[in-house]
XYZ file of N, CA, C and O in Angstrom:
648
model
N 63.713 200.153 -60.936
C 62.472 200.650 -61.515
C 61.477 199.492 -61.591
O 61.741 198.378 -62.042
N 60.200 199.921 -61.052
C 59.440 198.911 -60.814
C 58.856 198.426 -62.400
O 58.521 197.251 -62.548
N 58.762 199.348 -63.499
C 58.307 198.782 -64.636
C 59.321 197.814 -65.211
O 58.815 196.845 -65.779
N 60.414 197.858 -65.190
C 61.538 196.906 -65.306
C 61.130 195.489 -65.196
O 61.201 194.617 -66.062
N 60.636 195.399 -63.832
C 60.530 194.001 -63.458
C 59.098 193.398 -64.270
O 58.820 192.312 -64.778
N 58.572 194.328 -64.153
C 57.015 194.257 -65.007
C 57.179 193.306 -66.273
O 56.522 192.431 -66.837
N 58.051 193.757 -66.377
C 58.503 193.367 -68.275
C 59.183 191.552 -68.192
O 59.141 190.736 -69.112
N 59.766 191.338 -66.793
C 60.269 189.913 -66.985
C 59.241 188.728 -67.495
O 59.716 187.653 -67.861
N 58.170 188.900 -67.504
C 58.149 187.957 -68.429
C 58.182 187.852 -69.893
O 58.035 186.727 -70.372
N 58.382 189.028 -70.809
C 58.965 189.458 -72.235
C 59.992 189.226 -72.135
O 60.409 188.796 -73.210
N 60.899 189.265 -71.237
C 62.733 189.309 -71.183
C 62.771 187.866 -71.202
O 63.175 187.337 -72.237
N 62.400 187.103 -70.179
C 62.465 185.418 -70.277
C 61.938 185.091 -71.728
O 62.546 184.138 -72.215
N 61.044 185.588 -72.483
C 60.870 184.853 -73.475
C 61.435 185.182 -74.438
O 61.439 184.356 -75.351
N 62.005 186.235 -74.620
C 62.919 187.110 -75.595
C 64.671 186.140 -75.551
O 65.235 185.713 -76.558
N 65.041 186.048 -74.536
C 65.656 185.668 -74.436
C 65.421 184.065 -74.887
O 65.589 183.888 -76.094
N 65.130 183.099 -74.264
C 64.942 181.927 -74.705
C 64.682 181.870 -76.553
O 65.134 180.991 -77.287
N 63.915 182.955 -76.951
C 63.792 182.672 -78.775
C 65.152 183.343 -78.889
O 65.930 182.687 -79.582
N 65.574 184.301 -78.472
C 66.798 184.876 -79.821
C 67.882 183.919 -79.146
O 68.459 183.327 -80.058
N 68.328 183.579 -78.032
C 69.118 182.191 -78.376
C 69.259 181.154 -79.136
O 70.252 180.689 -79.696
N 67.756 180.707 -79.095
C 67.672 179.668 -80.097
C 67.830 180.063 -81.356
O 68.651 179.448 -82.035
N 67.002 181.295 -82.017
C 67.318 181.413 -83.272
C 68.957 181.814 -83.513
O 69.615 181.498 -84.505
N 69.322 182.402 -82.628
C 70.956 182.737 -83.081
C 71.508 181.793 -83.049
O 72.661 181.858 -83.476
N 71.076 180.606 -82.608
C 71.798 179.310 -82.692
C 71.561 178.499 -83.929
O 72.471 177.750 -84.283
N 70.419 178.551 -84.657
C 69.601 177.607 -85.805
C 70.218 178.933 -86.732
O 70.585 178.328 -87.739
N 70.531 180.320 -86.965
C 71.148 181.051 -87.873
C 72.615 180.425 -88.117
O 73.095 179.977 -89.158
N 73.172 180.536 -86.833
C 74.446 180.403 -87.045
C 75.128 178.967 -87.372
O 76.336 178.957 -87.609
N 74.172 177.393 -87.396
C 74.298 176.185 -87.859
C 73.748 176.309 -88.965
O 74.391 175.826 -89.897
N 72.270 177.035 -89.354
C 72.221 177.062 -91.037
C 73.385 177.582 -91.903
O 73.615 177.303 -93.079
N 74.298 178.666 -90.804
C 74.970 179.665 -92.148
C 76.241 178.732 -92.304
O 76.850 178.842 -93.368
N 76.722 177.808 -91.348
C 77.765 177.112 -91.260
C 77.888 175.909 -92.506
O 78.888 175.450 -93.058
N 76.793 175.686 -92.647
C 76.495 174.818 -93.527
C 77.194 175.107 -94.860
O 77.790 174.205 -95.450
N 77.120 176.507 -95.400
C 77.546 177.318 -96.361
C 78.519 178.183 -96.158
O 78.952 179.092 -96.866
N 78.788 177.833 -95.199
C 80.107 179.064 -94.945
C 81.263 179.523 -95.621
O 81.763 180.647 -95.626
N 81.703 178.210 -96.337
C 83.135 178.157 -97.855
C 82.419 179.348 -98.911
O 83.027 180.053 -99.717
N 81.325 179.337 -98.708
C 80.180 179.910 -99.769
C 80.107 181.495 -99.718
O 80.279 182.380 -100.556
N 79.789 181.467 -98.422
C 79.433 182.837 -97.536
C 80.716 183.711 -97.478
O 80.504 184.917 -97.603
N 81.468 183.487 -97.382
C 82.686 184.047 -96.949
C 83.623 184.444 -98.131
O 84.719 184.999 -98.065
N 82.668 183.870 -99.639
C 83.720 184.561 -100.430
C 83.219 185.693 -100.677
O 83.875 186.645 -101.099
N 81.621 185.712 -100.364
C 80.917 187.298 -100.652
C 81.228 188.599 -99.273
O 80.625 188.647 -98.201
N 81.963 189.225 -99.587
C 82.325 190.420 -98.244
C 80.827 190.945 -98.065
O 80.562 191.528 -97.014
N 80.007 190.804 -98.862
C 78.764 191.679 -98.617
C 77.629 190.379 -97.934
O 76.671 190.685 -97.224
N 77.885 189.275 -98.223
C 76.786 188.125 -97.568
C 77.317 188.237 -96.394
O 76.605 188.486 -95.421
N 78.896 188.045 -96.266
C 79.436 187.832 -94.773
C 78.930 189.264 -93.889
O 78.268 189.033 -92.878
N 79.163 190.467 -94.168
C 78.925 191.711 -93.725
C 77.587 191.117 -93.166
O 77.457 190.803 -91.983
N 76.614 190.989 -94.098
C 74.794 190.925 -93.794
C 74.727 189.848 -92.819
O 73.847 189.923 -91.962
N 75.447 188.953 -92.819
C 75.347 187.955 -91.764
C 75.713 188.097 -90.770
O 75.126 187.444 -89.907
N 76.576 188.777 -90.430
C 76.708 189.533 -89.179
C 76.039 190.130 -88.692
O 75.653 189.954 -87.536
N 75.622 191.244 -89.628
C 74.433 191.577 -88.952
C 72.997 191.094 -88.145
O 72.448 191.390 -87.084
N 72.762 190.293 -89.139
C 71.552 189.854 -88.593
C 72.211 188.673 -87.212
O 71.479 188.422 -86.255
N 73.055 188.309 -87.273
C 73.592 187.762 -85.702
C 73.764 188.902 -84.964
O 72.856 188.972 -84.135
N 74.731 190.085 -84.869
C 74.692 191.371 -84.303
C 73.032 191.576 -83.670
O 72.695 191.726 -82.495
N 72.237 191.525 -84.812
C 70.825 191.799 -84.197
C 70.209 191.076 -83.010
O 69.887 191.419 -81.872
N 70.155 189.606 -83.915
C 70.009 188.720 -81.963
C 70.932 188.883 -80.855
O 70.370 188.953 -79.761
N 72.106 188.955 -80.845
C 72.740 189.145 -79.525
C 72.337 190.467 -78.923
O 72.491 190.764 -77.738
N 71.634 191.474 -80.154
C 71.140 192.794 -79.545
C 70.035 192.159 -78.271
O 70.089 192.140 -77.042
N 69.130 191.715 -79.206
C 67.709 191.400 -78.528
C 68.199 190.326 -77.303
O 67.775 190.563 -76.172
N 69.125 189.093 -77.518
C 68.975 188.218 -76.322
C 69.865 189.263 -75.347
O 69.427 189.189 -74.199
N 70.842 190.094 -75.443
C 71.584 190.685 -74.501
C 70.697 192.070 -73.922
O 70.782 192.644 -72.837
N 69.803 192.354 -75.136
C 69.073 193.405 -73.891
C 67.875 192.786 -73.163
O 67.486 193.401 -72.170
N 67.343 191.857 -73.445
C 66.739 191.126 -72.723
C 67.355 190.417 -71.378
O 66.938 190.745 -70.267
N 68.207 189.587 -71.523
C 69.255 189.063 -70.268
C 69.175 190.744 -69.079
O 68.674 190.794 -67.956
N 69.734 191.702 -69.719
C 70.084 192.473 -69.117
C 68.641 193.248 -68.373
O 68.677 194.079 -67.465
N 67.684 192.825 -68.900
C 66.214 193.830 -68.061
C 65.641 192.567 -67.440
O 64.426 192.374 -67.393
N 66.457 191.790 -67.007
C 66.705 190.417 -65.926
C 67.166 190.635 -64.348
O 67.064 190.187 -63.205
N 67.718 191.615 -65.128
C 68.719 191.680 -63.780
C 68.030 192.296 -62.605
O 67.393 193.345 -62.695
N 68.269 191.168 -60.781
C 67.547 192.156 -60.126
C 67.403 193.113 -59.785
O 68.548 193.514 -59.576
N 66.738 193.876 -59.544
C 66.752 195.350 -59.309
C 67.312 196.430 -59.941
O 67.408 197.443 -59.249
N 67.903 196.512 -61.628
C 68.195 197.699 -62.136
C 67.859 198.730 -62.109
O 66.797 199.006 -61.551
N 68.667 199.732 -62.728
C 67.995 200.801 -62.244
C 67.700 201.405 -64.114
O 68.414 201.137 -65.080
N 66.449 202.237 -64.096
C 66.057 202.541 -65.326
C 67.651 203.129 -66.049
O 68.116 202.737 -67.119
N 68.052 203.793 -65.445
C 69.231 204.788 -66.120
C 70.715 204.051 -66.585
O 71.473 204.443 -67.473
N 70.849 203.074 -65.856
C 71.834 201.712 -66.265
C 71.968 200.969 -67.077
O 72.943 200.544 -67.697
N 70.502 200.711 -67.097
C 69.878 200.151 -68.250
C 69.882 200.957 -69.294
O 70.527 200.447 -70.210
N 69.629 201.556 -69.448
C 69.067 203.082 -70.942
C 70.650 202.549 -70.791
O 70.701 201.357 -71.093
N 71.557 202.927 -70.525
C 72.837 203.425 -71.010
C 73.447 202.233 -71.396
O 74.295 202.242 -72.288
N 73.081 201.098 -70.767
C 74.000 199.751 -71.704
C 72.519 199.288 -72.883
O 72.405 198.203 -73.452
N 71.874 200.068 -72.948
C 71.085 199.303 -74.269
C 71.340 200.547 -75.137
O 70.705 200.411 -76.182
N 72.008 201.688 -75.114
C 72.433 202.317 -75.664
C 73.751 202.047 -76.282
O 73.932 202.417 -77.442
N 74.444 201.600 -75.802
C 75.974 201.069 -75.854
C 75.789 199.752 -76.905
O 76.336 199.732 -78.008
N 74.988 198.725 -76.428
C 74.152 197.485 -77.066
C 74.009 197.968 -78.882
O 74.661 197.775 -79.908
N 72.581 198.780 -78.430
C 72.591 199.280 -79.838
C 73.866 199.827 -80.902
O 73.882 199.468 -82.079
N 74.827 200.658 -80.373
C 75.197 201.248 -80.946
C 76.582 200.151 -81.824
O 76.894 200.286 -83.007
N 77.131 199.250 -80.969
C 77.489 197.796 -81.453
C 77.045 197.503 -82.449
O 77.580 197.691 -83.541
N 75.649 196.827 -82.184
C 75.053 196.562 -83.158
C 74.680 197.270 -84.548
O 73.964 196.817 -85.442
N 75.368 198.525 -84.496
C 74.566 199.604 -85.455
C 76.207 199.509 -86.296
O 76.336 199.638 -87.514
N 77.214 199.289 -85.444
C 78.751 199.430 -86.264
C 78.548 198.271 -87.058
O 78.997 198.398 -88.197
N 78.011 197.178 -86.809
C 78.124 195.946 -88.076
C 77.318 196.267 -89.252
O 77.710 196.042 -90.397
N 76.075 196.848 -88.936
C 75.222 197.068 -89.916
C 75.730 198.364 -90.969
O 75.364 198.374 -92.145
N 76.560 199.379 -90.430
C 77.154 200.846 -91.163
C 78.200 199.187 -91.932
O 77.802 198.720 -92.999
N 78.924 198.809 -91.509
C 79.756 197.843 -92.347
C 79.367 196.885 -93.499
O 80.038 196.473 -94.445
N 77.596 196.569 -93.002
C 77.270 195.566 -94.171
C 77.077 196.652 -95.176
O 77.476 196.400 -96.313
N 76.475 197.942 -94.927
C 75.923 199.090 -95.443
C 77.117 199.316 -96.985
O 77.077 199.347 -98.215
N 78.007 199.417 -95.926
C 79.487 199.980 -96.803
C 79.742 198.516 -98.411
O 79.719 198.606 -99.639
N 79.927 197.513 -97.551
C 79.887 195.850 -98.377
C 78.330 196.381 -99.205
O 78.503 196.960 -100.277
N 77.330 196.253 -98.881
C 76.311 196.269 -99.869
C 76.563 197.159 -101.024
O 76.591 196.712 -102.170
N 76.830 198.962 -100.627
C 77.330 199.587 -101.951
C 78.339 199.304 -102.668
O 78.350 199.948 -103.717
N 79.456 198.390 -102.493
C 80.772 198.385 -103.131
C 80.303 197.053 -103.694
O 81.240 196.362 -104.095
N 79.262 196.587 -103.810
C 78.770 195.269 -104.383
C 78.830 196.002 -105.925
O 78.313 197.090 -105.671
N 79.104 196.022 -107.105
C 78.250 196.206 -107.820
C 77.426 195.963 -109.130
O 76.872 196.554 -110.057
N 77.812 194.183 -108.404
C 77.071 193.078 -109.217
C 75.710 193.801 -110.059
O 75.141 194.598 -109.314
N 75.173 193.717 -111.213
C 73.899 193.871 -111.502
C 72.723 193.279 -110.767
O 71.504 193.414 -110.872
N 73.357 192.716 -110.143
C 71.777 191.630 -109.601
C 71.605 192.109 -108.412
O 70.659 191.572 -107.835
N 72.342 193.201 -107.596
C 72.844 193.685 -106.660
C 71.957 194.712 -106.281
O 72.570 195.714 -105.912
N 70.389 194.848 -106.231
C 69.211 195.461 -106.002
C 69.218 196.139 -105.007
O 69.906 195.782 -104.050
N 68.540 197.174 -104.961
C 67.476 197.080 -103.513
C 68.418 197.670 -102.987
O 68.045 197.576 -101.818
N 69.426 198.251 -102.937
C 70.562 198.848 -102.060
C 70.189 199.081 -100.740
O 70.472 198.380 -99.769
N 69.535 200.112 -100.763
C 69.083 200.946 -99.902
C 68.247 200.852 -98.776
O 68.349 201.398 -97.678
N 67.080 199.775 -99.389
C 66.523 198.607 -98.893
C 66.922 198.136 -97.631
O 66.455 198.333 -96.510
N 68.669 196.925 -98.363
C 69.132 195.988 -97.866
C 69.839 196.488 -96.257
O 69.946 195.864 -95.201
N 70.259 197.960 -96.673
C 70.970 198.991 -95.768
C 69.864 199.269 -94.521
O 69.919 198.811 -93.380
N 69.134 199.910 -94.933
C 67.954 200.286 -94.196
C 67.463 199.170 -93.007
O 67.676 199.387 -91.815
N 66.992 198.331 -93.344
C 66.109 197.144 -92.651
C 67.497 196.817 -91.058
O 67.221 196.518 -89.896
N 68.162 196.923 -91.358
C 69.598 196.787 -90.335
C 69.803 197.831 -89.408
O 70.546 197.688 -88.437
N 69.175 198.896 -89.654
C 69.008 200.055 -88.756
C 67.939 200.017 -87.997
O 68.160 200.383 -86.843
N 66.869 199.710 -88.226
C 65.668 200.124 -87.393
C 65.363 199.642 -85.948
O 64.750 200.201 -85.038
N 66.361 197.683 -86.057
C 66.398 197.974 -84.429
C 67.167 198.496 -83.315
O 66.924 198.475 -82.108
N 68.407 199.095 -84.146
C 69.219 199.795 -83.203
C 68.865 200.947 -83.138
O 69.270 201.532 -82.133
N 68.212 201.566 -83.875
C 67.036 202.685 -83.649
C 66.480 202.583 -82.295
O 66.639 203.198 -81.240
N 65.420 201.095 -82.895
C 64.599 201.601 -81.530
C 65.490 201.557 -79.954
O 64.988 202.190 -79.025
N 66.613 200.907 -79.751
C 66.946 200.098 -79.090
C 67.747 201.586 -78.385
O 67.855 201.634 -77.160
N 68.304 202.810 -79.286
C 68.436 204.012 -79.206
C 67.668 204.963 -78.404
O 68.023 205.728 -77.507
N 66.362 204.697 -79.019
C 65.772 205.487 -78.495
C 64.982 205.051 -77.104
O 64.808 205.799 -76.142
N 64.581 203.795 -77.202
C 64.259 203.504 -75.705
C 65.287 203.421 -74.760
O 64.929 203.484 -73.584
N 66.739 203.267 -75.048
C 67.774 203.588 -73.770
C 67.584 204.782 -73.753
O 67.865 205.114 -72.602
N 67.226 205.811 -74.404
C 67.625 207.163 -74.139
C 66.259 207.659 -73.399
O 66.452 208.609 -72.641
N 65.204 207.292 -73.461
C 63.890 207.293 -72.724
C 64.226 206.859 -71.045
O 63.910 207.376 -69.974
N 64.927 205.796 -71.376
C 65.087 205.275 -69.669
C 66.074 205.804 -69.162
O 65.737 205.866 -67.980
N 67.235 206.305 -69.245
C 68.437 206.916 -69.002
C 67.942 208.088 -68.859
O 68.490 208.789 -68.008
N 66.838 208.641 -69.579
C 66.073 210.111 -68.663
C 65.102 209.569 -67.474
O 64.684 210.421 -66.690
N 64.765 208.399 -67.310
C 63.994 207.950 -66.235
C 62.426 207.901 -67.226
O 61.371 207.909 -66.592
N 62.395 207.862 -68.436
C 60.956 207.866 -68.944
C 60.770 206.376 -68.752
O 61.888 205.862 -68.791
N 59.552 205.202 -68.505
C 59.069 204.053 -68.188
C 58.885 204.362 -69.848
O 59.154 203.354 -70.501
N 58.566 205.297 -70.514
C 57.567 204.726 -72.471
C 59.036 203.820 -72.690
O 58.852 202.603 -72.678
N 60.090 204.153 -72.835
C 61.874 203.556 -73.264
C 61.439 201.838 -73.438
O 61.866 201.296 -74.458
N 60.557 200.939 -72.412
C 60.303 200.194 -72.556
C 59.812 199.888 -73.397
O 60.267 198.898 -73.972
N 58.590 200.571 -73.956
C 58.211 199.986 -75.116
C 58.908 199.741 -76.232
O 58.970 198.744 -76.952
N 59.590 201.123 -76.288
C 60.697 201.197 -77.984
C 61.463 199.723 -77.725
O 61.328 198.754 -78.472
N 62.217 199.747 -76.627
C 62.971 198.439 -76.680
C 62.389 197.349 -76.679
O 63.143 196.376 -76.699
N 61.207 197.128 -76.660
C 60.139 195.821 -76.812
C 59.754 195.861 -78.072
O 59.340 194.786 -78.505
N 59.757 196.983 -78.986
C 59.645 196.946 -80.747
C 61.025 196.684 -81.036
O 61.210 195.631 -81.645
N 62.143 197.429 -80.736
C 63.300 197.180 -81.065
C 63.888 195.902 -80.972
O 64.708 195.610 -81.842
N 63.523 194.738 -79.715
C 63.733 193.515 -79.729
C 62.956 192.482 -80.724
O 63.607 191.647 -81.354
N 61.398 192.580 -80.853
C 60.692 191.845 -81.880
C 60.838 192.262 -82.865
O 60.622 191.397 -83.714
N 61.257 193.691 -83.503
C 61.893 193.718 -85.037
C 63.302 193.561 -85.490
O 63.660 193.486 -86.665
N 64.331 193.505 -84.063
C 65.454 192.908 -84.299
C 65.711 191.083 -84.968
O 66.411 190.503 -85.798
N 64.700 190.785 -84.024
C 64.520 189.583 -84.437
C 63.775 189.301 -85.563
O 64.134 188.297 -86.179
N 62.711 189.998 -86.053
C 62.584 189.962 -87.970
C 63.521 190.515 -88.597
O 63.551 190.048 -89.736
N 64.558 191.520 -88.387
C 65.032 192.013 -89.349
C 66.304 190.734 -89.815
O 66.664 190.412 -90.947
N 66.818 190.151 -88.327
C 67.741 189.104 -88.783
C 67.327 187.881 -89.320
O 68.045 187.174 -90.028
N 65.860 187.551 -88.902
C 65.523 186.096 -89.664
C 65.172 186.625 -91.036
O 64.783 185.686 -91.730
N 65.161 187.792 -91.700
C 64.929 188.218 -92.998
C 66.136 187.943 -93.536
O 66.198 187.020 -94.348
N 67.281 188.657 -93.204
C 68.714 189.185 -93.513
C 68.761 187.690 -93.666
O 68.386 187.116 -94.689
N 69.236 187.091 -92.606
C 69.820 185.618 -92.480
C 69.304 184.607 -93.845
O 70.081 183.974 -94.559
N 67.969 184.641 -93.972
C 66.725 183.758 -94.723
C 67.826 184.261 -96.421
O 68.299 183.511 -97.275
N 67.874 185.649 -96.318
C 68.228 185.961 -97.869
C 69.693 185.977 -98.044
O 70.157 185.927 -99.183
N 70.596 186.054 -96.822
C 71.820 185.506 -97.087
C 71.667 184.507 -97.612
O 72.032 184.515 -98.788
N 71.063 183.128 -97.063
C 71.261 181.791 -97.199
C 70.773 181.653 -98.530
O 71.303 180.713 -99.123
N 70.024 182.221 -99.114
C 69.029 181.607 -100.316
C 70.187 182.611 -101.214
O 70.536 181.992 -102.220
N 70.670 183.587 -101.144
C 71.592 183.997 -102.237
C 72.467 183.639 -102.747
O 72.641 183.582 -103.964
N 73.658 183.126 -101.347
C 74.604 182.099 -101.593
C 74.240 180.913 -102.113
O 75.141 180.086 -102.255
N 73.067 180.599 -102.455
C 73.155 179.182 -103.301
C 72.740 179.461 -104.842
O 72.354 178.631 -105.665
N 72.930 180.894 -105.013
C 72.172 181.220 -106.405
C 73.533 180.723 -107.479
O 73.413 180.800 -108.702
């Protein structure tokens, strides 16, 4: 699909940031990790928001590739997402069984972890019908994957030191 290729230069740069940031997440969280790991619900959220970048750098890598075809694509960024959507139902589960008082925002915390495997949903399922719009969703779904984990990540780290 010729819009595919259109898009490589978003995929090269998508890729190059969520590497790096999944790399500067995963040396900040290390730092604290004795820390992190006694909370099932920080560790859950931290996954996630790593789950999220490997969403974005792996569907990016993958609308790299030469010559895909729209429908190949839809179906492994469907597959992608849906990965990514099993860690987040898990932090989901860890966030309610929290039930520290200080333990806010439930619903919130649940929520924000869904929306890019949403989009990431719905634009494979756009391209896997052959629709070119699929691109866009997965071009929101990659730049809010990548806020939703530098959020997640940012408030893991600052919780575990409370």
């Amino acid at each position: 699909m010729e819009q595919i290729e259109a898009w490589s230069g978003f995929n090269v740069a998508m890729v190059g940031a969520t590497a790096a940031l999944a790399g500067l997440v995963i040396v900040a969280a290390s730092v604290n990790i004795g820390a992190i790991i006694k909370s099932a619900s920080l560790t859950a959220r931290l996954a996630t928001g790593i789950a999220g970048l490997v969403l974005a750098l792996a569907g990016s890598a993958l609308g790299l590739v030469p010559a895909i075809g729209a429908m190949p694509y839809g179906l492994v960024l469907i597959v992608l997402a849906l990965c990514a959507a099993v860690f987040q139902v898990q932090a989901t589960r860890r966030i309610f069984q929290n039930r520290d008082p200080k333990n806010r925002l439930r619903l919130g915390k649940s929520v924000v972890g869904f929306v890019a495997p949403l989009a990431y949903l719905v634009g494979g399922a756009l391209l896997a019908a052959g629709s070119p719009d699929g691109l866009m969703w997965v071009a929101a779904g990659c730049v809010l994957a990548i806020i939703a984990a530098l959020v997640v990540s940012w408030i893991v780290l600052v919780e575990v030191l409370r």
